[in-house]
CSV table of C-alpha atoms in Angstrom, one decimal:
chain,number,residue,atom,x,y,z
A,1,UNK,CA,-20.0,190.4,378.4
A,2,UNK,CA,-19.0,192.4,381.5
A,3,UNK,CA,-19.6,190.4,384.7
A,4,UNK,CA,-21.7,192.1,387.4
A,5,UNK,CA,-19.6,190.7,390.3
A,6,UNK,CA,-15.9,189.7,390.5
A,7,UNK,CA,-13.5,188.9,393.3
A,8,UNK,CA,-10.6,190.5,391.5
A,9,UNK,CA,-11.0,194.4,391.3
A,10,UNK,CA,-8.3,194.6,388.6
A,11,UNK,CA,-10.3,192.3,386.4
A,12,UNK,CA,-12.6,195.2,385.4
A,13,UNK,CA,-9.6,196.9,383.7
A,14,UNK,CA,-8.8,193.7,381.7
A,15,UNK,CA,-12.2,193.5,380.1
A,16,UNK,CA,-12.2,194.8,376.5
A,17,UNK,CA,-14.9,197.3,375.6
A,18,UNK,CA,-15.9,196.5,372.0
A,19,UNK,CA,-17.4,200.0,371.7
A,20,UNK,CA,-14.0,201.6,371.7
A,21,UNK,CA,-12.8,199.2,369.1
A,22,UNK,CA,-15.8,199.7,366.8
A,23,UNK,CA,-15.7,201.1,363.3
A,24,UNK,CA,-17.7,204.1,364.5
A,25,UNK,CA,-14.8,205.3,366.6
A,26,UNK,CA,-12.4,204.6,363.7
A,27,UNK,CA,-14.6,206.6,361.4
A,28,UNK,CA,-14.9,209.5,363.8
A,29,UNK,CA,-11.1,209.6,364.2
A,30,UNK,CA,-10.7,209.5,360.4
A,31,UNK,CA,-13.1,212.4,359.9
A,32,UNK,CA,-11.4,214.5,362.6
A,33,UNK,CA,-8.0,213.8,361.1
A,34,UNK,CA,-9.1,214.6,357.6
A,35,UNK,CA,-10.7,217.9,358.7
A,36,UNK,CA,-7.6,218.8,360.7
A,37,UNK,CA,-5.1,218.1,358.0
A,38,UNK,CA,-7.2,219.6,355.2
A,39,UNK,CA,-7.6,222.8,357.2
A,40,UNK,CA,-3.9,223.1,357.8
A,41,UNK,CA,-3.2,222.5,354.1
A,42,UNK,CA,-5.7,225.1,353.0
A,43,UNK,CA,-4.2,227.6,355.3
A,44,UNK,CA,-0.7,227.0,353.9
A,45,UNK,CA,-2.1,227.1,350.4
A,46,UNK,CA,-3.8,230.4,351.2
A,47,UNK,CA,-0.4,231.8,352.5
A,48,UNK,CA,1.4,230.7,349.4
A,49,UNK,CA,-1.0,232.6,347.0
A,50,UNK,CA,-1.0,235.6,349.4
A,51,UNK,CA,2.7,235.8,349.1
A,52,UNK,CA,2.7,235.4,345.4
A,53,UNK,CA,-0.1,238.1,345.1
A,54,UNK,CA,2.0,240.6,347.1
A,55,UNK,CA,4.9,240.0,344.7
A,56,UNK,CA,2.5,240.5,341.8
A,57,UNK,CA,1.2,243.9,343.2
A,58,UNK,CA,4.7,245.1,344.0
A,59,UNK,CA,5.9,244.3,340.5
A,60,UNK,CA,3.1,246.3,339.0
A,61,UNK,CA,3.9,249.2,341.4
A,62,UNK,CA,7.5,249.1,340.1
A,63,UNK,CA,6.2,249.2,336.5
A,64,UNK,CA,4.3,252.4,337.2
A,65,UNK,CA,7.5,254.1,338.3
A,66,UNK,CA,10.0,253.0,335.6
A,67,UNK,CA,8.8,250.5,333.0
A,68,UNK,CA,7.2,251.4,329.7
A,69,UNK,CA,7.1,248.1,327.8
A,70,UNK,CA,3.9,246.1,328.6
A,71,UNK,CA,5.3,242.9,327.0
A,72,UNK,CA,8.3,243.2,329.3
A,73,UNK,CA,5.9,243.7,332.3
A,74,UNK,CA,4.0,240.5,331.3
A,75,UNK,CA,7.2,238.4,331.2
A,76,UNK,CA,8.4,239.7,334.5
A,77,UNK,CA,5.1,239.2,336.2
A,78,UNK,CA,4.8,235.6,335.0
A,79,UNK,CA,8.4,234.8,335.9
A,80,UNK,CA,8.2,236.3,339.5
A,81,UNK,CA,4.8,234.8,340.2
A,82,UNK,CA,5.6,231.3,339.0
A,83,UNK,CA,9.0,231.4,340.8
A,84,UNK,CA,7.3,232.4,344.0
A,85,UNK,CA,4.8,229.5,343.7
A,86,UNK,CA,7.5,227.0,342.8
A,87,UNK,CA,9.6,228.0,345.8
A,88,UNK,CA,6.7,227.8,348.3
A,89,UNK,CA,5.5,224.5,346.9
A,90,UNK,CA,8.9,222.9,347.4
A,91,UNK,CA,9.2,223.8,351.0
A,92,UNK,CA,9.4,220.8,353.3
A,93,UNK,CA,6.6,221.9,355.6
A,94,UNK,CA,4.2,222.4,352.7
A,95,UNK,CA,5.0,219.0,351.2
A,96,UNK,CA,4.6,217.2,354.5
A,97,UNK,CA,1.3,218.8,355.1
A,98,UNK,CA,0.1,217.9,351.7
A,99,UNK,CA,1.2,214.3,352.2
A,100,UNK,CA,-0.6,214.1,355.6
A,101,UNK,CA,-3.8,215.5,354.0
A,102,UNK,CA,-3.7,212.9,351.2
A,103,UNK,CA,-3.1,210.1,353.7
A,104,UNK,CA,-5.9,211.2,356.0
A,105,UNK,CA,-8.3,211.6,353.1
A,106,UNK,CA,-7.4,208.2,351.8
A,107,UNK,CA,-8.0,206.6,355.2
A,108,UNK,CA,-11.4,208.3,355.5
A,109,UNK,CA,-12.4,207.1,352.0
A,110,UNK,CA,-11.3,203.6,352.9
A,111,UNK,CA,-13.3,203.5,356.2
A,112,UNK,CA,-16.4,205.2,354.7
A,113,UNK,CA,-16.4,202.9,351.7
A,114,UNK,CA,-16.0,205.6,349.2
A,115,UNK,CA,-13.7,203.4,347.1
A,116,UNK,CA,-16.5,200.9,346.5
A,117,UNK,CA,-18.9,203.7,345.5
A,118,UNK,CA,-16.3,205.1,343.1
A,119,UNK,CA,-15.8,201.7,341.6
A,120,UNK,CA,-19.5,201.3,341.0
A,121,UNK,CA,-19.9,204.8,339.5
A,122,UNK,CA,-16.8,204.4,337.4
A,123,UNK,CA,-18.1,201.1,335.9
A,124,UNK,CA,-21.5,202.6,335.2
A,125,UNK,CA,-19.9,205.6,333.5
A,126,UNK,CA,-17.7,203.3,331.4
A,127,UNK,CA,-20.7,201.3,330.2
A,128,UNK,CA,-22.7,204.5,329.5
A,129,UNK,CA,-19.8,206.0,327.4
A,130,UNK,CA,-18.9,202.8,325.5
A,131,UNK,CA,-22.5,201.7,324.7
A,132,UNK,CA,-24.4,205.0,324.3
A,133,UNK,CA,-22.2,208.2,324.1
A,134,UNK,CA,-19.3,207.1,321.9
A,135,UNK,CA,-21.5,205.6,319.1
A,136,UNK,CA,-23.1,209.0,318.7
A,137,UNK,CA,-19.8,210.9,318.9
A,138,UNK,CA,-18.3,208.5,316.3
A,139,UNK,CA,-20.8,209.6,313.7
A,140,UNK,CA,-20.9,213.4,314.1
A,141,UNK,CA,-18.6,215.2,311.7
A,142,UNK,CA,-16.5,212.0,311.5
A,143,UNK,CA,-15.0,210.3,308.4
A,144,UNK,CA,-17.1,207.2,307.7
A,145,UNK,CA,-15.7,204.1,309.3
A,146,UNK,CA,-16.6,200.6,310.3
A,147,UNK,CA,-15.9,198.7,313.5
A,148,UNK,CA,-14.2,195.6,312.1
A,149,UNK,CA,-12.9,194.0,315.3
A,150,UNK,CA,-13.9,194.1,318.9
A,151,UNK,CA,-12.1,192.5,322.0
A,152,UNK,CA,-13.5,193.4,325.4
A,153,UNK,CA,-13.6,197.2,325.4
A,154,UNK,CA,-11.1,197.5,322.6
A,155,UNK,CA,-12.3,198.2,319.1
A,156,UNK,CA,-10.6,198.3,315.7
A,157,UNK,CA,-12.0,200.7,313.1
A,158,UNK,CA,-11.4,200.8,309.4
A,159,UNK,CA,-12.0,204.0,307.4
A,160,UNK,CA,-13.8,204.0,304.1
A,161,UNK,CA,-11.1,204.1,301.4
A,162,UNK,CA,-13.6,205.5,298.9
A,163,UNK,CA,-14.2,208.6,301.0
A,164,UNK,CA,-11.5,210.7,299.4
A,165,UNK,CA,-11.7,214.4,298.6
A,166,UNK,CA,-12.7,214.6,295.0
A,167,UNK,CA,-11.4,218.1,294.6
A,168,UNK,CA,-7.9,217.0,295.6
A,169,UNK,CA,-8.2,214.0,293.3
A,170,UNK,CA,-9.0,216.2,290.4
A,171,UNK,CA,-6.2,218.6,291.2
A,172,UNK,CA,-3.6,215.8,291.5
A,173,UNK,CA,-5.0,213.9,288.5
A,174,UNK,CA,-5.4,210.6,290.4
A,175,UNK,CA,-4.7,209.2,293.8
A,176,UNK,CA,-1.9,206.7,294.0
A,177,UNK,CA,-3.0,203.7,295.9
A,178,UNK,CA,-0.7,202.3,298.6
A,179,UNK,CA,-1.1,198.6,299.3
A,180,UNK,CA,0.4,198.8,302.8
A,181,UNK,CA,-2.3,199.4,305.4
A,182,UNK,CA,-1.8,201.8,308.2
A,183,UNK,CA,-2.8,201.2,311.8
A,184,UNK,CA,-3.1,204.4,313.8
A,185,UNK,CA,-2.3,203.7,317.5
A,186,UNK,CA,-3.5,206.3,320.0
A,187,UNK,CA,-2.5,206.9,323.6
A,188,UNK,CA,-4.7,205.1,326.2
A,189,UNK,CA,-6.3,208.5,327.1
A,190,UNK,CA,-7.2,209.4,323.5
A,191,UNK,CA,-10.3,208.4,321.6
A,192,UNK,CA,-10.3,207.1,318.0
A,193,UNK,CA,-11.6,210.5,316.6
A,194,UNK,CA,-8.8,212.7,318.1
A,195,UNK,CA,-7.2,212.9,314.6
A,196,UNK,CA,-10.6,213.2,312.9
A,197,UNK,CA,-12.3,216.0,314.9
A,198,UNK,CA,-13.7,218.0,311.9
A,199,UNK,CA,-13.7,217.5,308.1
A,200,UNK,CA,-11.5,220.6,307.7
A,201,UNK,CA,-8.8,219.6,310.2
A,202,UNK,CA,-8.9,215.8,309.8
A,203,UNK,CA,-5.5,214.0,309.6
A,204,UNK,CA,-7.4,210.8,308.8
A,205,UNK,CA,-9.0,212.4,305.7
A,206,UNK,CA,-5.6,213.7,304.6
A,207,UNK,CA,-4.2,210.1,304.8
A,208,UNK,CA,-7.1,208.7,302.9
A,209,UNK,CA,-6.6,211.4,300.2
A,210,UNK,CA,-3.1,209.9,299.8
A,211,UNK,CA,-4.6,206.5,298.9
A,212,UNK,CA,-3.8,204.8,302.3
A,213,UNK,CA,-5.9,202.1,303.8
A,214,UNK,CA,-6.4,203.4,307.4
A,215,UNK,CA,-7.2,201.5,310.5
A,216,UNK,CA,-7.4,203.0,314.0
A,217,UNK,CA,-7.5,201.8,317.6
A,218,UNK,CA,-10.2,202.7,320.1
A,219,UNK,CA,-9.4,201.6,323.7
A,220,UNK,CA,-12.8,202.5,325.0
A,221,UNK,CA,-13.6,204.2,328.3
A,222,UNK,CA,-11.8,202.3,331.1
A,223,UNK,CA,-13.2,201.7,334.6
A,224,UNK,CA,-11.6,201.0,337.9
A,225,UNK,CA,-11.8,197.3,337.1
A,226,UNK,CA,-9.2,197.8,334.4
A,227,UNK,CA,-6.5,198.9,336.7
A,228,UNK,CA,-4.7,195.6,336.6
A,229,UNK,CA,-4.2,195.7,332.9
A,230,UNK,CA,-0.6,196.1,331.8
A,231,UNK,CA,1.1,197.4,328.7
A,232,UNK,CA,1.8,193.8,327.8
A,233,UNK,CA,-2.0,193.1,327.8
A,234,UNK,CA,-2.6,195.9,325.4
A,235,UNK,CA,0.2,194.9,323.1
A,236,UNK,CA,-0.2,191.1,323.1
A,237,UNK,CA,-3.9,190.9,323.3
A,238,UNK,CA,-5.1,193.9,321.3
A,239,UNK,CA,-2.4,195.3,319.0
A,240,UNK,CA,-0.9,191.9,318.1
A,241,UNK,CA,-4.4,190.5,317.2
A,242,UNK,CA,-5.2,193.7,315.3
A,243,UNK,CA,-2.1,193.4,313.1
A,244,UNK,CA,-2.9,189.8,312.4
A,245,UNK,CA,-6.5,190.7,311.5
A,246,UNK,CA,-5.4,193.6,309.2
A,247,UNK,CA,-3.0,191.4,307.4
A,248,UNK,CA,-5.7,188.8,306.9
A,249,UNK,CA,-8.4,191.1,305.5
A,250,UNK,CA,-6.0,193.2,303.4
A,251,UNK,CA,-3.9,190.3,302.3
A,252,UNK,CA,-0.8,192.4,303.0
A,253,UNK,CA,2.4,191.1,304.4
A,254,UNK,CA,3.2,194.4,306.2
A,255,UNK,CA,1.3,196.8,308.3
A,256,UNK,CA,2.6,200.4,308.9
A,257,UNK,CA,2.2,201.7,312.4
A,258,UNK,CA,1.3,205.4,313.0
A,259,UNK,CA,1.8,206.2,316.7
A,260,UNK,CA,0.2,209.3,318.1
A,261,UNK,CA,1.1,210.8,321.5
A,262,UNK,CA,1.9,208.0,323.9
A,263,UNK,CA,0.7,205.5,321.3
A,264,UNK,CA,4.0,206.2,319.5
């Protein structure tokens, strides 16, 4: 507390005022800094596109005078426009302003508690997708499959081997069965139906038509709480156990791996 009376006049200047150290002041400064830096960045971004737009208009004006090939015009427009953007985006002043804007916005989010709100919403979205949305999407226009293994958010699916195209079977005479099962490994951002979007363009159905026993990974929808998971976790906890499970249920000594995108 601030004393009402003191014999030392300088003591008043030594007394801390908690108000000026409060989170309210920090939040106000963070808001002001975020507004200032974002305004500067938007101005620079506007200038970048204005410059590129002038180049675009001048190029079309030159075309009206001398060029006749529209395909050539399109190539020149794209080249000049993209080169202008690339040059402006690499300027030191633009990069430093962008960095300051990101830093100020991050500080504001930290003080205002946006991070905790995002974590909560991210987790709710993850639960909603994994428990309600994906089970529906896994049945619409998909090749019949069964979830045969589940670890945390990770799932292992096995496709119905009997679901082969009878027309192809008749055309080829018979489908030669391959005893080695195949595990399709997707990138972490891909879902298990990315190679089975529609019956007419399904890689999974094509593999089944060749007599292969197909399994596929499904990483589920991650949340902010999964940020500490490493590649080692996915390999040793999910893939390693999946291979052991497939070998056990198929009684096969080998499992072929089919990597798609970053899953390769």
